[in-house]
Amino acid sequence: MHSDCVIELKQLQKIFVLKEHGKRRQVEAVRGVDLVVRRGQIFGFLGPNGAGKSTTQKMLSTLLRPSGGEVKVLGYDLVKQPDKIRQRVGFVSQAGGANLAFSGTENLVLQAQLFGIDAVSAKRSAAEFSQRFQMTSYIDRPASTYSGGQKRRLDIALGMIHHPQLLLLDEPTTGLDPQSRAYLWVEIQKLKAEGVTILLTTQYMDEADKLCDSIAIIDHGKIIAQGTPDELKSSVGGDTIVFSFVSSEIAHKAEGLLHEHVVLERLHVAEGSVYLTLKDGERALPDLLRLLDGLGLSVQSVTLARPSLDDVFLKYTGRSLREDEGEKP
């Protein structure tokens, strides 16, 4: 394992045995995943419900034992050295880890002590994380009274209380309002700036695009594409520019002109508009407008659209990432 590798997976597999109507059947939730996460990255695991994201996170946190493959986390073997990994990894599950009957302070102190931190230091750390995550106004209330955003702040603080080198965040902003999501995005970026490596699972394309240095798209337990957000979007094709004109006649004239002067990936006309796809559309757009204007082809409106991560998922699976397939193991 290279010194900058925090997670290294080789053919990771997880099989669940289910009983239905008195019969046993096997479900392969994770199907031979190969993955490397480098130190200091925010690495995104993007996919729909049931794709295998949470199952992989639970294995990396030592909560689930793999059915097959090799796993190293921070240089330690997952099967042979789980205690070493637990000391150095923080895990924030979708469900959260707080005892809702306890206050935030009580939760943080207990979590710190479970990691072997003495009582005095645990109380000091609880106060520090309360201030850091802006929880001081409610930290001594029972966690059952917290809003969704407040609970997620507490959950992440619980995952960080022992200062882990690797933080596993499983759907950290699911169900939150936009303001709470934006706040947590800022906090996640601060953690990265402090040197924490983060493995983030999400269904939200904007979240993966905004936060992640590298992304693996997973579906049906297998990684189907991997790269930086820009690399993945570039694999789909170029940017799409739409020029709208006052008539279809002018649009067809523009089509001929663009065909003659510009190297394009795709071009078609529909209802008085010209749709063209080309690389680096933002840079090319001013020259295209000057070209059309120079020949008296006045553009009524123009839009520029770039490929999204949903377009990437659509390319590799044939369906949209927004489709909810329901929960699976």
PDB file of N, CA and C in Angstrom, residues 227-307:
ATOM      1  N   GLY A 227     -13.473   9.032 -11.610  1.00  0.00           N
ATOM      2  CA  GLY A 227     -12.629  10.133 -12.048  1.00  0.00           C
ATOM      3  C   GLY A 227     -12.983  11.396 -11.301  1.00  0.00           C
ATOM      4  N   THR A 228     -12.363  12.502 -11.671  1.00  0.00           N
ATOM      5  CA  THR A 228     -12.763  13.788 -11.108  1.00  0.00           C
ATOM      6  C   THR A 228     -14.129  14.161 -11.692  1.00  0.00           C
ATOM      7  N   PRO A 229     -14.855  15.079 -11.040  1.00  0.00           N
ATOM      8  CA  PRO A 229     -16.138  15.498 -11.626  1.00  0.00           C
ATOM      9  C   PRO A 229     -15.999  15.991 -13.061  1.00  0.00           C
ATOM     10  N   ASP A 230     -14.960  16.772 -13.339  1.00  0.00           N
ATOM     11  CA  ASP A 230     -14.778  17.291 -14.705  1.00  0.00           C
ATOM     12  C   ASP A 230     -14.462  16.171 -15.690  1.00  0.00           C
ATOM     13  N   GLU A 231     -13.627  15.202 -15.269  1.00  0.00           N
ATOM     14  CA  GLU A 231     -13.310  14.077 -16.154  1.00  0.00           C
ATOM     15  C   GLU A 231     -14.546  13.269 -16.494  1.00  0.00           C
ATOM     16  N   LEU A 232     -15.370  13.020 -15.493  1.00  0.00           N
ATOM     17  CA  LEU A 232     -16.576  12.230 -15.726  1.00  0.00           C
ATOM     18  C   LEU A 232     -17.536  12.954 -16.659  1.00  0.00           C
ATOM     19  N   LYS A 233     -17.700  14.257 -16.431  1.00  0.00           N
ATOM     20  CA  LYS A 233     -18.622  15.020 -17.289  1.00  0.00           C
ATOM     21  C   LYS A 233     -18.082  15.149 -18.708  1.00  0.00           C
ATOM     22  N   SER A 234     -16.763  15.262 -18.834  1.00  0.00           N
ATOM     23  CA  SER A 234     -16.160  15.347 -20.171  1.00  0.00           C
ATOM     24  C   SER A 234     -16.344  14.056 -20.952  1.00  0.00           C
ATOM     25  N   SER A 235     -16.442  12.925 -20.236  1.00  0.00           N
ATOM     26  CA  SER A 235     -16.607  11.642 -20.918  1.00  0.00           C
ATOM     27  C   SER A 235     -17.944  11.534 -21.632  1.00  0.00           C
ATOM     28  N   VAL A 236     -18.900  12.357 -21.219  1.00  0.00           N
ATOM     29  CA  VAL A 236     -20.230  12.334 -21.841  1.00  0.00           C
ATOM     30  C   VAL A 236     -20.214  13.026 -23.195  1.00  0.00           C
ATOM     31  N   GLY A 237     -19.426  14.079 -23.308  1.00  0.00           N
ATOM     32  CA  GLY A 237     -19.410  14.878 -24.536  1.00  0.00           C
ATOM     33  C   GLY A 237     -19.213  16.335 -24.194  1.00  0.00           C
ATOM     34  N   GLY A 238     -19.374  17.190 -25.180  1.00  0.00           N
ATOM     35  CA  GLY A 238     -19.110  18.604 -24.981  1.00  0.00           C
ATOM     36  C   GLY A 238     -20.292  19.361 -24.396  1.00  0.00           C
ATOM     37  N   ASP A 239     -20.137  20.685 -24.369  1.00  0.00           N
ATOM     38  CA  ASP A 239     -21.200  21.565 -23.906  1.00  0.00           C
ATOM     39  C   ASP A 239     -22.240  21.740 -25.009  1.00  0.00           C
ATOM     40  N   THR A 240     -23.467  22.027 -24.592  1.00  0.00           N
ATOM     41  CA  THR A 240     -24.549  22.288 -25.550  1.00  0.00           C
ATOM     42  C   THR A 240     -24.921  23.763 -25.522  1.00  0.00           C
ATOM     43  N   ILE A 241     -24.886  24.390 -26.697  1.00  0.00           N
ATOM     44  CA  ILE A 241     -25.298  25.785 -26.839  1.00  0.00           C
ATOM     45  C   ILE A 241     -26.567  25.822 -27.689  1.00  0.00           C
ATOM     46  N   VAL A 242     -27.536  26.604 -27.238  1.00  0.00           N
ATOM     47  CA  VAL A 242     -28.785  26.756 -27.991  1.00  0.00           C
ATOM     48  C   VAL A 242     -28.934  28.213 -28.411  1.00  0.00           C
ATOM     49  N   PHE A 243     -28.966  28.468 -29.729  1.00  0.00           N
ATOM     50  CA  PHE A 243     -29.238  29.796 -30.283  1.00  0.00           C
ATOM     51  C   PHE A 243     -30.681  29.821 -30.769  1.00  0.00           C
ATOM     52  N   SER A 244     -31.457  30.783 -30.299  1.00  0.00           N
ATOM     53  CA  SER A 244     -32.842  30.929 -30.744  1.00  0.00           C
ATOM     54  C   SER A 244     -32.953  32.141 -31.671  1.00  0.00           C
ATOM     55  N   PHE A 245     -33.734  31.965 -32.771  1.00  0.00           N
ATOM     56  CA  PHE A 245     -33.906  33.002 -33.782  1.00  0.00           C
ATOM     57  C   PHE A 245     -35.396  33.290 -33.970  1.00  0.00           C
ATOM     58  N   VAL A 246     -35.672  34.377 -34.706  1.00  0.00           N
ATOM     59  CA  VAL A 246     -37.076  34.779 -34.886  1.00  0.00           C
ATOM     60  C   VAL A 246     -37.832  33.836 -35.806  1.00  0.00           C
ATOM     61  N   SER A 247     -37.147  33.052 -36.623  1.00  0.00           N
ATOM     62  CA  SER A 247     -37.831  32.144 -37.545  1.00  0.00           C
ATOM     63  C   SER A 247     -36.984  30.910 -37.818  1.00  0.00           C
ATOM     64  N   SER A 248     -37.647  29.863 -38.290  1.00  0.00           N
ATOM     65  CA  SER A 248     -36.932  28.633 -38.663  1.00  0.00           C
ATOM     66  C   SER A 248     -36.021  28.869 -39.855  1.00  0.00           C
ATOM     67  N   GLU A 249     -36.421  29.810 -40.749  1.00  0.00           N
ATOM     68  CA  GLU A 249     -35.609  30.113 -41.932  1.00  0.00           C
ATOM     69  C   GLU A 249     -34.245  30.648 -41.521  1.00  0.00           C
ATOM     70  N   ILE A 250     -34.227  31.580 -40.584  1.00  0.00           N
ATOM     71  CA  ILE A 250     -32.954  32.132 -40.115  1.00  0.00           C
ATOM     72  C   ILE A 250     -32.149  31.062 -39.381  1.00  0.00           C
ATOM     73  N   ALA A 251     -32.851  30.222 -38.629  1.00  0.00           N
ATOM     74  CA  ALA A 251     -32.171  29.144 -37.904  1.00  0.00           C
ATOM     75  C   ALA A 251     -31.440  28.212 -38.865  1.00  0.00           C
ATOM     76  N   HIS A 252     -32.085  27.886 -39.996  1.00  0.00           N
ATOM     77  CA  HIS A 252     -31.447  26.992 -40.970  1.00  0.00           C
ATOM     78  C   HIS A 252     -30.250  27.672 -41.649  1.00  0.00           C
ATOM     79  N   LYS A 253     -30.335  28.991 -41.860  1.00  0.00           N
ATOM     80  CA  LYS A 253     -29.184  29.726 -42.392  1.00  0.00           C
ATOM     81  C   LYS A 253     -28.011  29.661 -41.408  1.00  0.00           C
ATOM     82  N   ALA A 254     -28.341  29.844 -40.136  1.00  0.00           N
ATOM     83  CA  ALA A 254     -27.301  29.774 -39.104  1.00  0.00           C
ATOM     84  C   ALA A 254     -26.687  28.375 -39.057  1.00  0.00           C
ATOM     85  N   GLU A 255     -27.519  27.355 -39.237  1.00  0.00           N
ATOM     86  CA  GLU A 255     -27.032  25.979 -39.230  1.00  0.00           C
ATOM     87  C   GLU A 255     -25.970  25.768 -40.318  1.00  0.00           C
ATOM     88  N   GLY A 256     -26.258  26.239 -41.517  1.00  0.00           N
ATOM     89  CA  GLY A 256     -25.308  26.096 -42.622  1.00  0.00           C
ATOM     90  C   GLY A 256     -24.017  26.833 -42.360  1.00  0.00           C
ATOM     91  N   LEU A 257     -24.133  28.030 -41.790  1.00  0.00           N
ATOM     92  CA  LEU A 257     -22.953  28.836 -41.491  1.00  0.00           C
ATOM     93  C   LEU A 257     -22.073  28.156 -40.447  1.00  0.00           C
ATOM     94  N   LEU A 258     -22.698  27.641 -39.395  1.00  0.00           N
ATOM     95  CA  LEU A 258     -21.937  27.000 -38.326  1.00  0.00           C
ATOM     96  C   LEU A 258     -21.271  25.718 -38.811  1.00  0.00           C
ATOM     97  N   HIS A 259     -21.980  24.980 -39.654  1.00  0.00           N
ATOM     98  CA  HIS A 259     -21.398  23.763 -40.238  1.00  0.00           C
ATOM     99  C   HIS A 259     -20.126  24.087 -41.022  1.00  0.00           C
ATOM    100  N   GLU A 260     -20.156  25.232 -41.684  1.00  0.00           N
ATOM    101  CA  GLU A 260     -19.058  25.606 -42.568  1.00  0.00           C
ATOM    102  C   GLU A 260     -17.839  26.100 -41.805  1.00  0.00           C
ATOM    103  N   HIS A 261     -18.052  26.760 -40.663  1.00  0.00           N
ATOM    104  CA  HIS A 261     -16.954  27.465 -39.999  1.00  0.00           C
ATOM    105  C   HIS A 261     -16.484  26.868 -38.668  1.00  0.00           C
ATOM    106  N   VAL A 262     -17.259  25.955 -38.075  1.00  0.00           N
ATOM    107  CA  VAL A 262     -16.962  25.502 -36.718  1.00  0.00           C
ATOM    108  C   VAL A 262     -16.889  23.976 -36.669  1.00  0.00           C
ATOM    109  N   VAL A 263     -15.925  23.462 -35.910  1.00  0.00           N
ATOM    110  CA  VAL A 263     -15.821  22.017 -35.686  1.00  0.00           C
ATOM    111  C   VAL A 263     -16.767  21.649 -34.537  1.00  0.00           C
ATOM    112  N   LEU A 264     -17.797  20.866 -34.864  1.00  0.00           N
ATOM    113  CA  LEU A 264     -18.843  20.550 -33.904  1.00  0.00           C
ATOM    114  C   LEU A 264     -18.943  19.042 -33.691  1.00  0.00           C
ATOM    115  N   GLU A 265     -19.452  18.659 -32.527  1.00  0.00           N
ATOM    116  CA  GLU A 265     -19.740  17.246 -32.279  1.00  0.00           C
ATOM    117  C   GLU A 265     -21.135  16.884 -32.780  1.00  0.00           C
ATOM    118  N   ARG A 266     -22.093  17.773 -32.536  1.00  0.00           N
ATOM    119  CA  ARG A 266     -23.474  17.549 -33.001  1.00  0.00           C
ATOM    120  C   ARG A 266     -24.103  18.897 -33.334  1.00  0.00           C
ATOM    121  N   LEU A 267     -25.072  18.886 -34.260  1.00  0.00           N
ATOM    122  CA  LEU A 267     -25.781  20.103 -34.643  1.00  0.00           C
ATOM    123  C   LEU A 267     -27.129  19.722 -35.210  1.00  0.00           C
ATOM    124  N   HIS A 268     -28.187  20.368 -34.697  1.00  0.00           N
ATOM    125  CA  HIS A 268     -29.503  20.175 -35.308  1.00  0.00           C
ATOM    126  C   HIS A 268     -30.377  21.400 -35.049  1.00  0.00           C
ATOM    127  N   VAL A 269     -31.432  21.525 -35.846  1.00  0.00           N
ATOM    128  CA  VAL A 269     -32.359  22.660 -35.765  1.00  0.00           C
ATOM    129  C   VAL A 269     -33.729  22.145 -35.358  1.00  0.00           C
ATOM    130  N   ALA A 270     -34.386  22.877 -34.466  1.00  0.00           N
ATOM    131  CA  ALA A 270     -35.754  22.531 -34.067  1.00  0.00           C
ATOM    132  C   ALA A 270     -36.476  23.790 -33.634  1.00  0.00           C
ATOM    133  N   GLU A 271     -37.620  24.048 -34.268  1.00  0.00           N
ATOM    134  CA  GLU A 271     -38.518  25.141 -33.875  1.00  0.00           C
ATOM    135  C   GLU A 271     -37.791  26.482 -33.729  1.00  0.00           C
ATOM    136  N   GLY A 272     -37.033  26.848 -34.725  1.00  0.00           N
ATOM    137  CA  GLY A 272     -36.390  28.162 -34.737  1.00  0.00           C
ATOM    138  C   GLY A 272     -35.155  28.274 -33.881  1.00  0.00           C
ATOM    139  N   SER A 273     -34.646  27.150 -33.395  1.00  0.00           N
ATOM    140  CA  SER A 273     -33.439  27.169 -32.565  1.00  0.00           C
ATOM    141  C   SER A 273     -32.398  26.218 -33.128  1.00  0.00           C
ATOM    142  N   VAL A 274     -31.146  26.598 -32.962  1.00  0.00           N
ATOM    143  CA  VAL A 274     -30.027  25.752 -33.372  1.00  0.00           C
ATOM    144  C   VAL A 274     -29.368  25.179 -32.115  1.00  0.00           C
ATOM    145  N   TYR A 275     -29.266  23.867 -32.075  1.00  0.00           N
ATOM    146  CA  TYR A 275     -28.647  23.165 -30.949  1.00  0.00           C
ATOM    147  C   TYR A 275     -27.297  22.623 -31.414  1.00  0.00           C
ATOM    148  N   LEU A 276     -26.218  23.058 -30.777  1.00  0.00           N
ATOM    149  CA  LEU A 276     -24.917  22.544 -31.172  1.00  0.00           C
ATOM    150  C   LEU A 276     -24.136  22.089 -29.954  1.00  0.00           C
ATOM    151  N   THR A 277     -23.373  21.024 -30.133  1.00  0.00           N
ATOM    152  CA  THR A 277     -22.552  20.471 -29.066  1.00  0.00           C
ATOM    153  C   THR A 277     -21.096  20.550 -29.489  1.00  0.00           C
ATOM    154  N   LEU A 278     -20.259  21.115 -28.606  1.00  0.00           N
ATOM    155  CA  LEU A 278     -18.842  21.262 -28.910  1.00  0.00           C
ATOM    156  C   LEU A 278     -18.055  21.318 -27.614  1.00  0.00           C
ATOM    157  N   LYS A 279     -16.756  21.109 -27.700  1.00  0.00           N
ATOM    158  CA  LYS A 279     -15.912  21.161 -26.521  1.00  0.00           C
ATOM    159  C   LYS A 279     -15.676  22.604 -26.103  1.00  0.00           C
ATOM    160  N   ASP A 280     -15.662  22.812 -24.784  1.00  0.00           N
ATOM    161  CA  ASP A 280     -15.371  24.128 -24.199  1.00  0.00           C
ATOM    162  C   ASP A 280     -16.286  25.206 -24.780  1.00  0.00           C
ATOM    163  N   GLY A 281     -17.582  24.982 -24.639  1.00  0.00           N
ATOM    164  CA  GLY A 281     -18.575  25.890 -25.196  1.00  0.00           C
ATOM    165  C   GLY A 281     -18.485  27.301 -24.656  1.00  0.00           C
ATOM    166  N   GLU A 282     -18.133  27.446 -23.367  1.00  0.00           N
ATOM    167  CA  GLU A 282     -18.060  28.783 -22.773  1.00  0.00           C
ATOM    168  C   GLU A 282     -17.004  29.641 -23.471  1.00  0.00           C
ATOM    169  N   ARG A 283     -15.867  29.040 -23.792  1.00  0.00           N
ATOM    170  CA  ARG A 283     -14.812  29.787 -24.462  1.00  0.00           C
ATOM    171  C   ARG A 283     -15.183  30.112 -25.906  1.00  0.00           C
ATOM    172  N   ALA A 284     -15.889  29.174 -26.555  1.00  0.00           N
ATOM    173  CA  ALA A 284     -16.230  29.358 -27.974  1.00  0.00           C
ATOM    174  C   ALA A 284     -17.389  30.316 -28.182  1.00  0.00           C
ATOM    175  N   LEU A 285     -18.231  30.507 -27.157  1.00  0.00           N
ATOM    176  CA  LEU A 285     -19.483  31.256 -27.337  1.00  0.00           C
ATOM    177  C   LEU A 285     -19.291  32.682 -27.869  1.00  0.00           C
ATOM    178  N   PRO A 286     -18.385  33.501 -27.344  1.00  0.00           N
ATOM    179  CA  PRO A 286     -18.239  34.870 -27.883  1.00  0.00           C
ATOM    180  C   PRO A 286     -17.907  34.882 -29.380  1.00  0.00           C
ATOM    181  N   ASP A 287     -17.021  33.981 -29.821  1.00  0.00           N
ATOM    182  CA  ASP A 287     -16.657  33.929 -31.243  1.00  0.00           C
ATOM    183  C   ASP A 287     -17.853  33.507 -32.096  1.00  0.00           C
ATOM    184  N   LEU A 288     -18.659  32.584 -31.597  1.00  0.00           N
ATOM    185  CA  LEU A 288     -19.838  32.151 -32.342  1.00  0.00           C
ATOM    186  C   LEU A 288     -20.842  33.284 -32.495  1.00  0.00           C
ATOM    187  N   LEU A 289     -21.035  34.051 -31.432  1.00  0.00           N
ATOM    188  CA  LEU A 289     -21.959  35.193 -31.508  1.00  0.00           C
ATOM    189  C   LEU A 289     -21.460  36.239 -32.497  1.00  0.00           C
ATOM    190  N   ARG A 290     -20.151  36.502 -32.493  1.00  0.00           N
ATOM    191  CA  ARG A 290     -19.596  37.466 -33.451  1.00  0.00           C
ATOM    192  C   ARG A 290     -19.759  36.953 -34.885  1.00  0.00           C
ATOM    193  N   LEU A 291     -19.569  35.672 -35.086  1.00  0.00           N
ATOM    194  CA  LEU A 291     -19.717  35.075 -36.411  1.00  0.00           C
ATOM    195  C   LEU A 291     -21.137  35.235 -36.936  1.00  0.00           C
ATOM    196  N   LEU A 292     -22.107  34.927 -36.092  1.00  0.00           N
ATOM    197  CA  LEU A 292     -23.507  35.046 -36.514  1.00  0.00           C
ATOM    198  C   LEU A 292     -23.898  36.502 -36.741  1.00  0.00           C
ATOM    199  N   ASP A 293     -23.467  37.366 -35.843  1.00  0.00           N
ATOM    200  CA  ASP A 293     -23.807  38.782 -35.957  1.00  0.00           C
ATOM    201  C   ASP A 293     -23.162  39.410 -37.193  1.00  0.00           C
ATOM    202  N   GLY A 294     -21.949  38.962 -37.545  1.00  0.00           N
ATOM    203  CA  GLY A 294     -21.248  39.510 -38.700  1.00  0.00           C
ATOM    204  C   GLY A 294     -21.967  39.261 -40.008  1.00  0.00           C
ATOM    205  N   LEU A 295     -22.788  38.219 -40.063  1.00  0.00           N
ATOM    206  CA  LEU A 295     -23.562  37.919 -41.270  1.00  0.00           C
ATOM    207  C   LEU A 295     -25.028  38.313 -41.132  1.00  0.00           C
ATOM    208  N   GLY A 296     -25.303  39.129 -40.132  1.00  0.00           N
ATOM    209  CA  GLY A 296     -26.649  39.661 -39.973  1.00  0.00           C
ATOM    210  C   GLY A 296     -27.666  38.677 -39.436  1.00  0.00           C
ATOM    211  N   LEU A 297     -27.216  37.625 -38.794  1.00  0.00           N
ATOM    212  CA  LEU A 297     -28.135  36.645 -38.208  1.00  0.00           C
ATOM    213  C   LEU A 297     -28.289  36.974 -36.726  1.00  0.00           C
ATOM    214  N   SER A 298     -29.328  37.737 -36.425  1.00  0.00           N
ATOM    215  CA  SER A 298     -29.520  38.239 -35.070  1.00  0.00           C
ATOM    216  C   SER A 298     -30.072  37.137 -34.152  1.00  0.00           C
ATOM    217  N   VAL A 299     -29.381  36.930 -33.061  1.00  0.00           N
ATOM    218  CA  VAL A 299     -29.785  35.901 -32.096  1.00  0.00           C
ATOM    219  C   VAL A 299     -30.729  36.513 -31.075  1.00  0.00           C
ATOM    220  N   GLN A 300     -31.900  35.867 -30.880  1.00  0.00           N
ATOM    221  CA  GLN A 300     -32.851  36.353 -29.878  1.00  0.00           C
ATOM    222  C   GLN A 300     -32.424  35.995 -28.463  1.00  0.00           C
ATOM    223  N   SER A 301     -31.970  34.761 -28.289  1.00  0.00           N
ATOM    224  CA  SER A 301     -31.523  34.326 -26.969  1.00  0.00           C
ATOM    225  C   SER A 301     -30.504  33.203 -27.134  1.00  0.00           C
ATOM    226  N   VAL A 302     -29.701  33.013 -26.092  1.00  0.00           N
ATOM    227  CA  VAL A 302     -28.690  31.965 -26.127  1.00  0.00           C
ATOM    228  C   VAL A 302     -28.580  31.337 -24.743  1.00  0.00           C
ATOM    229  N   THR A 303     -28.430  30.020 -24.705  1.00  0.00           N
ATOM    230  CA  THR A 303     -28.210  29.311 -23.444  1.00  0.00           C
ATOM    231  C   THR A 303     -27.018  28.372 -23.606  1.00  0.00           C
ATOM    232  N   LEU A 304     -26.318  28.149 -22.500  1.00  0.00           N
ATOM    233  CA  LEU A 304     -25.178  27.234 -22.475  1.00  0.00           C
ATOM    234  C   LEU A 304     -25.423  26.213 -21.377  1.00  0.00           C
ATOM    235  N   ALA A 305     -25.371  24.935 -21.723  1.00  0.00           N
ATOM    236  CA  ALA A 305     -25.574  23.865 -20.745  1.00  0.00           C
ATOM    237  C   ALA A 305     -24.401  22.909 -20.790  1.00  0.00           C
ATOM    238  N   ARG A 306     -23.894  22.581 -19.613  1.00  0.00           N
ATOM    239  CA  ARG A 306     -22.784  21.642 -19.523  1.00  0.00           C
ATOM    240  C   ARG A 306     -23.294  20.281 -19.064  1.00  0.00           C
ATOM    241  N   PRO A 307     -22.588  19.208 -19.418  1.00  0.00           N
ATOM    242  CA  PRO A 307     -23.014  17.880 -18.955  1.00  0.00           C
ATOM    243  C   PRO A 307     -23.028  17.822 -17.433  1.00  0.00           C
TER     244      PRO A 307
END
